[in-house]
Short mmCIF file of C-alpha atoms and ligand atoms in Angstrom, two decimals:
data_model
loop_
_atom_site.label_atom_id
_atom_site.label_comp_id
_atom_site.label_asym_id
_atom_site.label_seq_id
_atom_site.Cartn_x
_atom_site.Cartn_y
_atom_site.Cartn_z
CA MET A 1 -25.20 -29.55 -49.91
CA PRO A 2 -24.61 -27.99 -53.34
CA PRO A 3 -23.07 -30.39 -55.89
CA ALA A 4 -19.26 -30.36 -55.99
CA PRO A 5 -18.01 -28.25 -58.88
CA VAL A 6 -15.56 -29.40 -61.57
CA ILE A 7 -12.69 -27.43 -63.05
CA VAL A 8 -11.69 -27.11 -66.71
CA TRP A 9 -8.11 -25.97 -67.10
CA PHE A 10 -7.65 -24.00 -70.33
CA ARG A 11 -4.17 -23.71 -71.79
CA GLU A 12 -3.33 -23.66 -75.49
CA ASP A 13 -6.95 -24.39 -76.35
CA LEU A 14 -8.71 -21.04 -75.90
CA ARG A 15 -12.00 -22.05 -77.50
CA LEU A 16 -15.34 -23.61 -76.64
CA SER A 17 -15.89 -25.83 -79.66
CA ASP A 18 -13.98 -29.04 -80.28
CA HIS A 19 -12.71 -28.84 -76.72
CA PRO A 20 -12.80 -32.43 -75.42
CA ALA A 21 -12.07 -31.43 -71.82
CA LEU A 22 -14.86 -28.85 -71.77
CA THR A 23 -17.29 -31.28 -73.40
CA ALA A 24 -16.46 -34.01 -70.86
CA ALA A 25 -16.80 -31.59 -67.93
CA THR A 26 -20.11 -30.22 -69.23
CA SER A 27 -21.49 -33.72 -69.77
CA SER A 28 -20.93 -34.40 -66.06
CA GLY A 29 -23.74 -31.89 -65.44
CA MET A 30 -21.80 -30.42 -62.49
CA PRO A 31 -21.24 -26.69 -61.92
CA LEU A 32 -18.15 -25.67 -63.82
CA VAL A 33 -15.19 -23.40 -63.13
CA ALA A 34 -13.17 -22.45 -66.20
CA LEU A 35 -9.60 -21.68 -65.23
CA TYR A 36 -6.56 -20.19 -66.97
CA VAL A 37 -3.21 -20.13 -65.16
CA LEU A 38 -0.44 -17.82 -66.28
CA ASP A 39 2.66 -19.85 -65.47
CA ASP A 40 5.93 -18.53 -66.86
CA ASN A 41 7.70 -21.72 -65.90
CA VAL A 42 5.63 -23.97 -68.10
CA GLY A 43 6.88 -24.58 -71.63
CA PRO A 44 10.43 -24.20 -72.84
CA ARG A 45 10.47 -20.46 -71.97
CA PRO A 46 8.09 -17.60 -71.14
CA LEU A 47 5.91 -16.28 -73.95
CA GLY A 48 7.37 -13.53 -76.10
CA SER A 49 5.98 -9.99 -76.10
CA ALA A 50 3.80 -10.31 -79.25
CA SER A 51 2.38 -13.61 -77.96
CA ARG A 52 1.53 -11.99 -74.65
CA TRP A 53 -0.44 -9.35 -76.51
CA TRP A 54 -2.33 -12.05 -78.38
CA LEU A 55 -2.94 -14.07 -75.21
CA SER A 56 -4.43 -11.07 -73.51
CA GLN A 57 -6.91 -10.47 -76.33
CA SER A 58 -7.71 -14.14 -76.59
CA LEU A 59 -8.41 -14.54 -72.88
CA ARG A 60 -10.74 -11.54 -72.98
CA ASN A 61 -12.65 -13.14 -75.85
CA LEU A 62 -12.74 -16.52 -74.18
CA ASP A 63 -14.23 -14.95 -71.04
CA GLY A 64 -16.84 -13.20 -73.22
CA ASP A 65 -17.76 -16.46 -74.97
CA LEU A 66 -17.96 -18.34 -71.64
CA ARG A 67 -20.20 -15.63 -70.24
CA LYS A 68 -22.56 -15.91 -73.23
CA ALA A 69 -22.87 -19.61 -72.40
CA GLY A 70 -23.54 -18.88 -68.71
CA GLY A 71 -20.01 -19.24 -67.28
CA SER A 72 -16.91 -17.06 -66.92
CA LEU A 73 -13.14 -17.40 -66.91
CA THR A 74 -11.15 -17.42 -63.67
CA LEU A 75 -7.58 -16.17 -63.98
CA ARG A 76 -4.75 -17.13 -61.67
CA ARG A 77 -1.01 -16.66 -61.83
CA GLY A 78 1.69 -18.98 -60.47
CA ASP A 79 2.85 -22.58 -60.59
CA SER A 80 0.10 -24.47 -62.49
CA GLN A 81 0.05 -27.52 -60.26
CA ASN A 82 -0.01 -25.56 -56.98
CA VAL A 83 -2.67 -23.17 -58.23
CA ILE A 84 -4.93 -26.01 -59.39
CA VAL A 85 -4.52 -28.11 -56.26
CA ASP A 86 -5.14 -25.06 -54.02
CA LEU A 87 -8.21 -24.02 -55.99
CA THR A 88 -9.54 -27.55 -56.01
CA LYS A 89 -9.27 -27.71 -52.24
CA SER A 90 -10.72 -24.24 -51.63
CA ILE A 91 -13.88 -24.84 -53.72
CA GLY A 92 -14.18 -28.56 -52.95
CA ALA A 93 -13.99 -29.51 -56.65
CA SER A 94 -14.43 -33.20 -57.44
CA HIS A 95 -12.83 -33.44 -60.85
CA VAL A 96 -10.32 -31.51 -62.99
CA TYR A 97 -10.37 -31.75 -66.80
CA TRP A 98 -7.77 -30.57 -69.30
CA ASN A 99 -6.51 -31.23 -72.82
CA ARG A 100 -3.05 -32.71 -73.05
CA ILE A 101 -0.13 -30.72 -74.43
CA ASP A 102 1.81 -33.52 -76.01
CA THR A 103 5.36 -32.49 -75.17
CA LYS A 104 7.73 -34.24 -72.78
CA GLU A 105 7.14 -31.53 -70.22
CA GLY A 106 3.39 -31.39 -70.85
CA ARG A 107 3.07 -35.14 -70.31
CA ALA A 108 5.15 -34.97 -67.13
CA LEU A 109 3.07 -32.10 -65.72
CA GLY A 110 -0.12 -34.05 -66.55
CA GLN A 111 1.18 -37.06 -64.63
CA ARG A 112 2.32 -34.99 -61.64
CA LEU A 113 -0.97 -33.18 -61.44
CA THR A 114 -3.02 -36.35 -61.74
CA LYS A 115 -1.03 -37.82 -58.86
CA ALA A 116 -1.35 -34.69 -56.68
CA LEU A 117 -5.10 -34.60 -57.28
CA ALA A 118 -5.49 -38.30 -56.56
CA ALA A 119 -3.69 -37.72 -53.27
CA ILE A 120 -6.53 -35.43 -52.17
CA GLY A 121 -9.25 -37.66 -53.59
CA VAL A 122 -9.95 -35.63 -56.72
CA ALA A 123 -10.40 -37.20 -60.18
CA ALA A 124 -8.44 -36.00 -63.21
CA SER A 125 -9.19 -36.43 -66.92
CA GLU A 126 -6.74 -35.62 -69.68
CA THR A 127 -8.06 -35.60 -73.27
CA HIS A 128 -6.56 -35.00 -76.71
CA GLY A 129 -7.42 -31.94 -78.75
CA ASP A 130 -4.42 -30.16 -80.20
CA LEU A 131 -3.07 -32.55 -82.81
CA LEU A 132 -4.35 -34.65 -85.69
CA ALA A 133 -2.32 -37.60 -84.38
CA ALA A 134 -0.60 -38.15 -81.04
CA PRO A 135 3.21 -38.50 -81.24
CA ALA A 136 2.85 -42.00 -79.77
CA GLN A 137 0.88 -43.04 -82.87
CA ILE A 138 3.62 -42.09 -85.35
CA ARG A 139 6.78 -43.99 -84.46
CA GLY A 140 9.51 -45.45 -86.62
CA SER A 141 10.69 -49.06 -86.29
CA SER A 142 13.22 -48.08 -83.61
CA GLY A 143 10.44 -46.48 -81.56
CA SER A 144 11.55 -42.91 -82.19
CA GLY A 145 9.62 -40.22 -84.07
CA LEU A 146 10.06 -39.67 -87.82
CA ARG A 147 12.50 -36.99 -88.95
CA VAL A 148 11.48 -36.75 -92.58
CA PHE A 149 8.29 -34.93 -93.46
CA THR A 150 6.94 -36.92 -96.44
CA PRO A 151 6.76 -40.33 -94.74
CA PHE A 152 5.56 -38.63 -91.59
CA TRP A 153 2.65 -36.99 -93.35
CA ARG A 154 1.83 -40.17 -95.24
CA ARG A 155 1.57 -42.00 -91.92
CA VAL A 156 -0.74 -39.31 -90.48
CA GLN A 157 -2.96 -39.46 -93.56
CA ASN A 158 -3.03 -43.27 -93.42
CA LEU A 159 -4.65 -43.03 -90.00
CA GLY A 160 -7.74 -41.79 -91.87
CA ASP A 161 -9.90 -38.83 -90.90
CA PRO A 162 -9.28 -37.60 -87.36
CA GLN A 163 -12.04 -37.67 -84.81
CA LYS A 164 -14.95 -35.38 -85.80
CA PRO A 165 -14.83 -31.98 -84.09
CA LEU A 166 -17.14 -31.55 -81.08
CA PRO A 167 -19.74 -28.81 -80.95
CA ALA A 168 -19.44 -26.08 -78.30
CA PRO A 169 -21.57 -26.77 -75.23
CA LYS A 170 -24.83 -24.79 -75.48
CA ARG A 171 -25.14 -23.96 -71.81
CA LEU A 172 -22.76 -24.11 -68.89
CA THR A 173 -23.75 -24.56 -65.27
CA LYS A 174 -21.82 -21.86 -63.49
CA GLY A 175 -19.73 -22.92 -60.56
CA PRO A 176 -19.22 -20.98 -57.30
CA SER A 177 -18.16 -17.33 -57.53
CA ILE A 178 -14.46 -17.11 -56.95
CA ILE A 179 -12.06 -14.23 -57.11
CA SER A 180 -10.19 -13.96 -60.37
CA ASP A 181 -7.05 -11.99 -61.11
CA SER A 182 -7.62 -8.97 -63.29
CA LEU A 183 -6.24 -9.39 -66.78
CA ASP A 184 -5.07 -5.74 -66.75
CA ASP A 185 -2.91 -6.46 -63.68
CA TRP A 186 -1.02 -9.04 -65.65
CA CYS A 187 0.26 -6.26 -67.94
CA LEU A 188 0.41 -8.52 -70.98
CA GLU A 189 -0.10 -5.65 -73.39
CA PRO A 190 2.36 -2.87 -74.11
CA THR A 191 1.43 0.67 -73.15
CA ARG A 192 4.32 3.09 -73.64
CA PRO A 193 5.32 2.75 -76.39
CA ASN A 194 2.34 0.86 -77.69
CA TRP A 195 4.09 -1.09 -80.42
CA ALA A 196 1.02 -3.28 -80.85
CA GLU A 197 -1.05 -0.54 -82.47
CA GLY A 198 -0.63 -2.12 -85.92
CA PHE A 199 -1.61 -5.53 -84.56
CA ARG A 200 -5.15 -4.34 -83.85
CA GLN A 201 -5.75 -3.42 -87.46
CA MET A 202 -4.55 -6.79 -88.65
CA TRP A 203 -5.94 -9.26 -86.14
CA ARG A 204 -9.09 -10.36 -84.38
CA PRO A 205 -7.94 -12.83 -81.73
CA GLY A 206 -10.48 -15.27 -80.33
CA GLU A 207 -12.60 -18.11 -81.57
CA ALA A 208 -14.99 -15.98 -83.65
CA GLY A 209 -12.06 -14.26 -85.37
CA ALA A 210 -10.50 -17.65 -86.08
CA TYR A 211 -13.68 -18.92 -87.70
CA SER A 212 -14.10 -15.92 -89.89
CA ARG A 213 -10.46 -16.22 -91.07
CA LEU A 214 -11.02 -19.88 -91.93
CA LYS A 215 -14.29 -19.20 -93.72
CA GLU A 216 -12.86 -16.24 -95.63
CA PHE A 217 -9.91 -18.36 -96.72
CA LEU A 218 -11.96 -21.31 -97.88
CA ASP A 219 -14.54 -19.12 -99.63
CA ASP A 220 -12.22 -16.63 -101.30
CA ARG A 221 -8.59 -17.66 -101.29
CA ALA A 222 -8.30 -21.45 -101.33
CA ALA A 223 -8.63 -21.47 -105.13
CA GLY A 224 -5.07 -21.03 -106.40
CA TYR A 225 -3.48 -21.43 -102.92
CA ALA A 226 -0.98 -24.06 -104.12
CA THR A 227 0.75 -21.57 -106.41
CA ALA A 228 -0.12 -18.18 -104.91
CA ARG A 229 0.93 -19.13 -101.34
CA ASP A 230 4.50 -18.21 -102.21
CA ARG A 231 3.65 -14.63 -103.15
CA PRO A 232 4.01 -12.14 -100.33
CA ASP A 233 2.55 -9.43 -102.57
CA ARG A 234 -0.83 -11.22 -102.56
CA LEU A 235 -3.29 -12.06 -99.85
CA ALA A 236 -3.18 -15.75 -100.63
CA THR A 237 -2.75 -17.71 -97.39
CA SER A 238 -5.08 -18.35 -94.49
CA HIS A 239 -3.48 -16.28 -91.66
CA LEU A 240 -4.62 -18.99 -89.30
CA SER A 241 -1.25 -19.58 -87.59
CA PRO A 242 -1.78 -17.48 -84.41
CA HIS A 243 -5.30 -18.84 -84.04
CA LEU A 244 -3.94 -22.38 -84.24
CA ARG A 245 -1.08 -21.51 -81.94
CA PHE A 246 -3.46 -20.42 -79.16
CA GLY A 247 -5.93 -23.16 -79.94
CA GLU A 248 -8.78 -20.85 -80.89
CA LEU A 249 -9.36 -23.36 -83.62
CA SER A 250 -8.32 -27.01 -83.60
CA PRO A 251 -6.49 -28.68 -86.50
CA ARG A 252 -9.39 -31.15 -86.68
CA GLN A 253 -11.78 -28.30 -87.33
CA VAL A 254 -9.51 -26.98 -90.08
CA TRP A 255 -9.17 -30.49 -91.54
CA TYR A 256 -12.94 -31.09 -91.73
CA ALA A 257 -13.77 -27.60 -93.02
CA ALA A 258 -11.14 -27.91 -95.75
CA ARG A 259 -12.24 -31.40 -96.75
CA PHE A 260 -15.85 -30.21 -96.87
CA ALA A 261 -14.86 -27.29 -99.14
CA ALA A 262 -13.04 -29.68 -101.48
CA ALA A 263 -16.04 -32.05 -101.60
CA LYS A 264 -18.35 -29.16 -102.42
CA THR A 265 -16.05 -27.66 -105.05
CA PRO A 266 -13.97 -30.50 -106.59
CA SER A 267 -11.79 -28.06 -108.51
CA LEU A 268 -10.27 -27.04 -105.15
CA ALA A 269 -8.94 -30.55 -104.49
CA SER A 270 -5.25 -29.92 -105.18
CA ASP A 271 -5.21 -26.57 -103.40
CA ILE A 272 -6.83 -28.11 -100.36
CA GLU A 273 -4.33 -31.00 -100.38
CA LYS A 274 -1.50 -28.47 -100.36
CA PHE A 275 -3.15 -26.47 -97.62
CA LEU A 276 -3.62 -29.56 -95.47
CA SER A 277 -0.05 -30.60 -96.02
CA GLU A 278 0.98 -27.21 -94.54
CA LEU A 279 -1.11 -28.11 -91.53
CA GLY A 280 0.93 -31.31 -91.68
CA TRP A 281 4.09 -29.25 -91.25
CA ARG A 282 2.65 -27.79 -88.05
CA GLU A 283 1.96 -31.31 -86.90
CA PHE A 284 5.46 -32.46 -87.90
CA CYS A 285 7.07 -29.59 -85.93
CA ARG A 286 4.95 -30.41 -82.86
CA HIS A 287 5.99 -34.05 -83.07
CA LEU A 288 9.63 -33.00 -83.31
CA LEU A 289 9.15 -30.80 -80.25
CA SER A 290 7.70 -33.78 -78.44
CA ASP A 291 10.89 -35.77 -79.17
CA TYR A 292 13.35 -32.89 -78.81
CA PRO A 293 12.17 -30.57 -76.03
CA ASP A 294 15.36 -28.50 -76.38
CA ILE A 295 14.89 -27.98 -80.13
CA HIS A 296 15.19 -24.18 -79.66
CA ARG A 297 18.67 -24.62 -78.22
CA ARG A 298 20.23 -27.75 -79.66
CA ASN A 299 21.19 -28.43 -83.29
CA LEU A 300 19.32 -31.54 -84.39
CA GLN A 301 22.39 -32.34 -86.45
CA SER A 302 25.29 -32.20 -84.05
CA SER A 303 27.80 -31.53 -86.87
CA PHE A 304 26.54 -27.90 -86.65
CA ASP A 305 27.81 -27.61 -83.07
CA ALA A 306 31.20 -26.71 -84.54
CA PHE A 307 29.87 -24.11 -86.97
CA PRO A 308 31.86 -20.84 -86.72
CA TRP A 309 28.98 -18.45 -86.08
CA LYS A 310 29.91 -14.77 -85.92
CA LYS A 311 29.01 -12.52 -83.01
CA ASP A 312 28.00 -9.32 -84.78
CA ALA A 313 25.65 -7.21 -82.71
CA LYS A 314 25.60 -4.40 -85.29
CA ALA A 315 24.55 -6.69 -88.14
CA LEU A 316 21.98 -8.45 -85.95
CA ARG A 317 20.48 -5.09 -85.03
CA ALA A 318 20.37 -4.01 -88.69
CA TRP A 319 18.52 -7.23 -89.52
CA GLN A 320 16.07 -6.83 -86.64
CA ARG A 321 15.30 -3.24 -87.65
CA GLY A 322 14.90 -3.94 -91.35
CA GLN A 323 18.02 -1.94 -92.25
CA THR A 324 20.11 -4.44 -94.18
CA GLY A 325 19.94 -2.66 -97.53
CA TYR A 326 18.25 -5.70 -99.12
CA PRO A 327 14.67 -4.57 -99.75
CA ILE A 328 12.90 -7.94 -99.49
CA VAL A 329 14.66 -8.69 -96.19
CA ASP A 330 13.91 -5.23 -94.79
CA ALA A 331 10.26 -5.40 -95.91
CA GLY A 332 9.84 -8.73 -94.07
CA MET A 333 11.43 -7.55 -90.88
CA ARG A 334 9.35 -4.38 -90.86
CA GLU A 335 6.16 -6.32 -91.58
CA LEU A 336 6.99 -8.48 -88.58
CA TRP A 337 7.52 -5.48 -86.31
CA ARG A 338 4.33 -3.74 -87.40
CA THR A 339 1.92 -6.68 -87.57
CA GLY A 340 3.44 -9.55 -85.59
CA ILE A 341 3.49 -11.76 -88.65
CA MET A 342 5.58 -12.36 -91.74
CA HIS A 343 4.82 -14.22 -94.94
CA ASN A 344 6.27 -17.74 -95.04
CA ARG A 345 8.41 -17.19 -98.15
CA VAL A 346 9.85 -14.04 -96.65
CA ARG A 347 10.52 -15.82 -93.31
CA MET A 348 12.66 -18.25 -95.29
CA ILE A 349 14.50 -15.41 -97.04
CA VAL A 350 15.22 -13.36 -93.92
CA ALA A 351 16.23 -16.46 -91.95
CA SER A 352 18.57 -17.57 -94.70
CA PHE A 353 20.02 -14.03 -94.86
CA LEU A 354 20.77 -13.97 -91.12
CA VAL A 355 22.26 -17.42 -91.00
CA LYS A 356 24.11 -17.53 -94.30
CA HIS A 357 24.82 -13.97 -95.38
CA LEU A 358 25.57 -12.68 -91.90
CA LEU A 359 26.73 -15.99 -90.40
CA ILE A 360 24.76 -15.28 -87.25
CA ASP A 361 23.63 -18.27 -85.20
CA TRP A 362 20.06 -19.33 -86.07
CA ARG A 363 19.23 -19.21 -82.35
CA ALA A 364 19.55 -15.38 -82.34
CA GLY A 365 16.98 -15.18 -85.16
CA GLU A 366 14.72 -17.73 -83.54
CA GLU A 367 14.73 -15.71 -80.33
CA TRP A 368 13.83 -12.53 -82.14
CA PHE A 369 10.96 -14.30 -83.89
CA TRP A 370 9.91 -15.81 -80.57
CA ASP A 371 9.55 -12.31 -79.13
CA THR A 372 7.95 -10.58 -82.11
CA LEU A 373 5.68 -13.13 -83.83
CA VAL A 374 2.08 -13.43 -82.73
CA ASP A 375 2.18 -17.07 -83.93
CA ALA A 376 5.53 -17.84 -82.20
CA ASP A 377 5.26 -21.55 -81.69
CA PRO A 378 7.56 -23.71 -79.57
CA GLY A 379 7.60 -26.38 -82.30
CA SER A 380 7.25 -24.53 -85.60
CA ASN A 381 9.59 -21.65 -84.86
CA PRO A 382 12.76 -23.54 -83.91
CA ALA A 383 12.04 -26.42 -86.33
CA ASN A 384 11.73 -23.99 -89.24
CA TRP A 385 14.81 -22.05 -88.19
CA GLN A 386 16.77 -25.25 -88.07
CA TRP A 387 15.29 -26.24 -91.41
CA VAL A 388 16.63 -23.05 -92.97
CA ALA A 389 19.96 -23.23 -91.18
CA GLY A 390 20.51 -26.80 -92.37
CA SER A 391 20.93 -28.13 -88.85
CA GLY A 392 17.41 -29.53 -88.50
CA ALA A 393 15.42 -32.63 -89.30
CA ASP A 394 14.64 -32.94 -93.04
CA ALA A 395 16.46 -29.60 -93.45
CA ALA A 396 17.32 -27.58 -96.53
CA PRO A 397 21.00 -28.20 -97.26
CA TYR A 398 23.23 -25.44 -95.87
CA PHE A 399 24.78 -24.84 -99.32
CA ARG A 400 21.37 -23.81 -100.74
CA ILE A 401 21.69 -20.07 -100.17
CA PHE A 402 18.80 -17.84 -101.10
CA ASN A 403 19.72 -14.91 -103.31
CA PRO A 404 17.63 -12.09 -101.80
CA ILE A 405 17.57 -10.18 -105.10
CA LEU A 406 16.35 -13.10 -107.21
CA GLN A 407 13.90 -14.21 -104.53
CA GLY A 408 12.47 -10.67 -104.44
CA GLU A 409 12.18 -10.51 -108.23
CA LYS A 410 10.58 -13.92 -108.45
CA PHE A 411 8.04 -13.69 -105.64
CA ASP A 412 7.40 -9.95 -105.54
CA PRO A 413 7.83 -9.19 -109.26
CA ASN A 414 6.30 -5.71 -109.20
CA GLY A 415 7.78 -4.76 -105.86
CA ASP A 416 4.35 -4.24 -104.30
CA TYR A 417 5.34 -6.05 -101.07
CA VAL A 418 8.53 -3.99 -100.75
CA ARG A 419 6.67 -0.76 -101.44
CA GLN A 420 4.13 -1.59 -98.74
CA TRP A 421 6.77 -1.85 -96.00
CA VAL A 422 9.81 0.09 -97.20
CA LEU A 423 8.31 3.45 -97.98
CA GLU A 424 11.66 5.03 -98.74
CA LEU A 425 11.82 2.96 -101.94
CA GLU A 426 8.24 3.53 -102.99
CA ARG A 427 9.10 5.52 -106.08
CA LEU A 428 11.81 3.27 -107.48
CA PRO A 429 10.83 1.53 -110.72
CA ASN A 430 10.06 -2.23 -110.66
CA ASN A 431 13.38 -3.23 -112.26
CA LEU A 432 15.36 -1.53 -109.46
CA ILE A 433 13.22 -2.02 -106.41
CA HIS A 434 15.00 -5.23 -105.32
CA LYS A 435 18.51 -3.84 -105.97
CA PRO A 436 18.50 -0.07 -105.39
CA TRP A 437 22.31 0.10 -105.30
CA THR A 438 22.39 -0.67 -109.03
CA ALA A 439 20.34 2.47 -109.87
CA SER A 440 22.07 5.43 -111.49
CA PRO A 441 22.39 8.67 -109.48
CA LEU A 442 19.66 10.14 -111.68
CA GLU A 443 17.26 7.24 -111.04
CA LEU A 444 17.93 7.41 -107.31
CA SER A 445 17.34 11.11 -107.13
CA ALA A 446 14.16 10.84 -109.21
CA ALA A 447 12.89 8.35 -106.60
CA GLY A 448 14.05 10.44 -103.66
CA VAL A 449 16.45 7.74 -102.48
CA VAL A 450 19.80 8.70 -101.00
CA LEU A 451 21.67 5.49 -100.30
CA GLY A 452 23.42 5.53 -96.97
CA THR A 453 21.17 8.39 -95.82
CA ASN A 454 17.48 7.50 -96.10
CA TYR A 455 18.01 3.88 -97.09
CA PRO A 456 21.11 1.80 -96.24
CA GLU A 457 23.71 0.46 -98.63
CA PRO A 458 23.72 -3.37 -98.50
CA ILE A 459 25.44 -4.40 -95.27
CA VAL A 460 27.11 -7.30 -97.05
CA ASP A 461 27.86 -8.06 -100.68
CA HIS A 462 25.74 -11.02 -101.80
CA LYS A 463 28.40 -12.78 -103.80
CA LYS A 464 31.12 -12.43 -101.18
CA ALA A 465 28.74 -13.39 -98.39
CA ARG A 466 27.73 -16.51 -100.30
CA GLU A 467 31.33 -17.56 -100.78
CA ARG A 468 32.13 -16.91 -97.13
CA ALA A 469 29.14 -19.01 -96.00
CA LEU A 470 30.13 -21.93 -98.24
CA ALA A 471 33.73 -21.77 -97.01
CA SER A 472 32.56 -21.80 -93.35
CA TYR A 473 30.35 -24.78 -94.09
CA ALA A 474 33.17 -26.64 -95.84
CA ARG A 475 35.46 -26.00 -92.84
CA THR A 476 32.85 -27.39 -90.45
CA ARG A 477 32.37 -30.51 -92.53
CA ALA A 478 36.13 -31.03 -92.79
P1 FAD B 501 -0.95 -21.05 -94.47
O1 FAD B 501 -0.12 -21.11 -95.68
O2 FAD B 501 -2.36 -20.64 -94.64
O3 FAD B 501 -0.84 -22.48 -93.79
C1 FAD B 501 -1.87 -23.04 -92.95
C2 FAD B 501 -1.29 -23.41 -91.61
O4 FAD B 501 -0.28 -24.43 -91.77
C3 FAD B 501 -0.57 -22.28 -90.89
O5 FAD B 501 -1.47 -21.44 -90.22
C4 FAD B 501 0.37 -23.01 -89.97
O6 FAD B 501 -0.28 -23.45 -88.79
C5 FAD B 501 0.72 -24.25 -90.79
N1 FAD B 501 2.01 -24.05 -91.49
C6 FAD B 501 2.22 -23.54 -92.71
N2 FAD B 501 3.53 -23.59 -93.03
C7 FAD B 501 4.16 -24.14 -91.98
C8 FAD B 501 5.52 -24.46 -91.69
N3 FAD B 501 6.51 -24.24 -92.57
N4 FAD B 501 5.81 -25.00 -90.49
C9 FAD B 501 4.83 -25.27 -89.58
N5 FAD B 501 3.55 -24.99 -89.79
C10 FAD B 501 3.20 -24.43 -90.97
N6 FAD B 501 4.71 -21.01 -88.10
C11 FAD B 501 4.09 -20.89 -86.92
O7 FAD B 501 2.90 -21.19 -86.81
N7 FAD B 501 4.78 -20.41 -85.82
C12 FAD B 501 6.08 -20.04 -85.90
O8 FAD B 501 6.66 -19.61 -84.88
C13 FAD B 501 6.74 -20.13 -87.14
N8 FAD B 501 8.02 -19.72 -87.29
C14 FAD B 501 8.63 -19.86 -88.52
C15 FAD B 501 9.98 -19.47 -88.65
C16 FAD B 501 10.64 -19.58 -89.87
C17 FAD B 501 12.09 -19.17 -89.98
C18 FAD B 501 9.94 -20.06 -90.99
C19 FAD B 501 10.63 -20.19 -92.33
C20 FAD B 501 8.61 -20.45 -90.87
C21 FAD B 501 7.96 -20.35 -89.64
N9 FAD B 501 6.60 -20.77 -89.49
C22 FAD B 501 5.99 -20.65 -88.27
C23 FAD B 501 5.87 -21.39 -90.58
C24 FAD B 501 5.06 -20.48 -91.51
O9 FAD B 501 5.83 -19.39 -91.92
C25 FAD B 501 3.76 -19.98 -90.89
O10 FAD B 501 3.05 -21.04 -90.30
C26 FAD B 501 2.87 -19.34 -91.94
O11 FAD B 501 3.56 -18.26 -92.56
C27 FAD B 501 1.61 -18.85 -91.34
O12 FAD B 501 0.79 -18.20 -92.30
P2 FAD B 501 -0.62 -18.80 -92.71
O13 FAD B 501 -1.39 -19.12 -91.47
O14 FAD B 501 -1.24 -17.80 -93.63
O15 FAD B 501 -0.20 -20.11 -93.44
#
């Protein structure tokens, strides 16, 4: 009788290295089936469109990497637990391995699956791979998770270095041949219109692409990161977020690579500290998600439940399309549409604009980001939206309202970022590029700008919008 195969269930860990479940399964020496299940009912909601594009690319690459090591990826669609139990029975597998997703739902699914497998005499192993610290390790005195970032991050750092990343298995023993779904049949990628055209130029999903991004960042851009990271007009950050989101790279790998770079080049120390603390924000958001599974729906501060949000479909649409008349906002929203990503500083500006200038519920913005970001993350996206809105844990106070003109002038001083994405304004001089409505008719016509025709007038007046937002906030508090 051939030896019973084992199954490795891949989820948000689409890589071969530092994959504890894969390492454990390979060490068993048994023939291995690598499985991915597309299950729209797992997680708080189905993946958004841009994430589906990324997933498709990433699965293709994972299959390629597995094949190079002697295996392949089996694809199935449906309820994760049913699919795994059925497959286990049909191939006579003896053991199923997976890395835990440390959310309330992820833990519950792990327990249910372990039980269902035990009922048919199959072993299950759940390992840790996605976080620097498990939520259970960072608890306050009352037993709940921490809601303030600085003490949270201190506690994570006090745990010391995380476990060293594991190498990728050199060779896999291929399990029985089984029929796999075809990735094309899942229709994860857009065809007509193919709005993901710009994504291809920008991204290389998969483990190899993730590594080269990390290397490029540490070699060329880490120096000066702490200050330049706020400048959308510069290539100054790592662009690792979608790779981390899909687990093509683990936070432990990033941690060790960054620490190694700082040890080799001591002048990088403070930049690397800052960079790792950003990784800490990812961790913080994931821990919040673990405690608040409905963080994308529920205000973490319930006082915001009474906030008088406006229903304004026209303004929401203008924001989504990058047609607000505020160049830095429009540049960000167009960058998002074209590339599936937006610079962090600009995310804060556009989010603040939606919530405070337009008084539109943060959940509408969060949903749009969920659909259009390639790094749309169930923890980081809602947690950051709530941070900007003022309703979150450790949030920016609601009364801190970004001025989109001053933010543009400060972080994009020559207007290069705006010029890249808002071509209509390309020829405006630097001193007008963030406030075209202040230009004289002569200046506008010299730049080929006709306000209200080829570029919108501002959809709200900054000063009035600010006062309106503060008044709404005061009413809620009262
Ligand atoms: P770097 O500056 O190189 O940072 C390194 C890594 O740290 C990032 O890849 C990311 O994993 C993590 N990180 C950095 N900043 C944050 C942060 N504020 N919160 C959580 N993690 C962070 N990030 C997501 O990964 N997914 C999201 O869905 C997401 N939605 C956001 C929504 C809003 C309204 C805002 C203001 C921020 C959001 N962020 C989100 C955080 C941040 O904008 C991105 O992580 C960052 O822009 C990614 O670029 P980078 O990889 O070059 O970052």
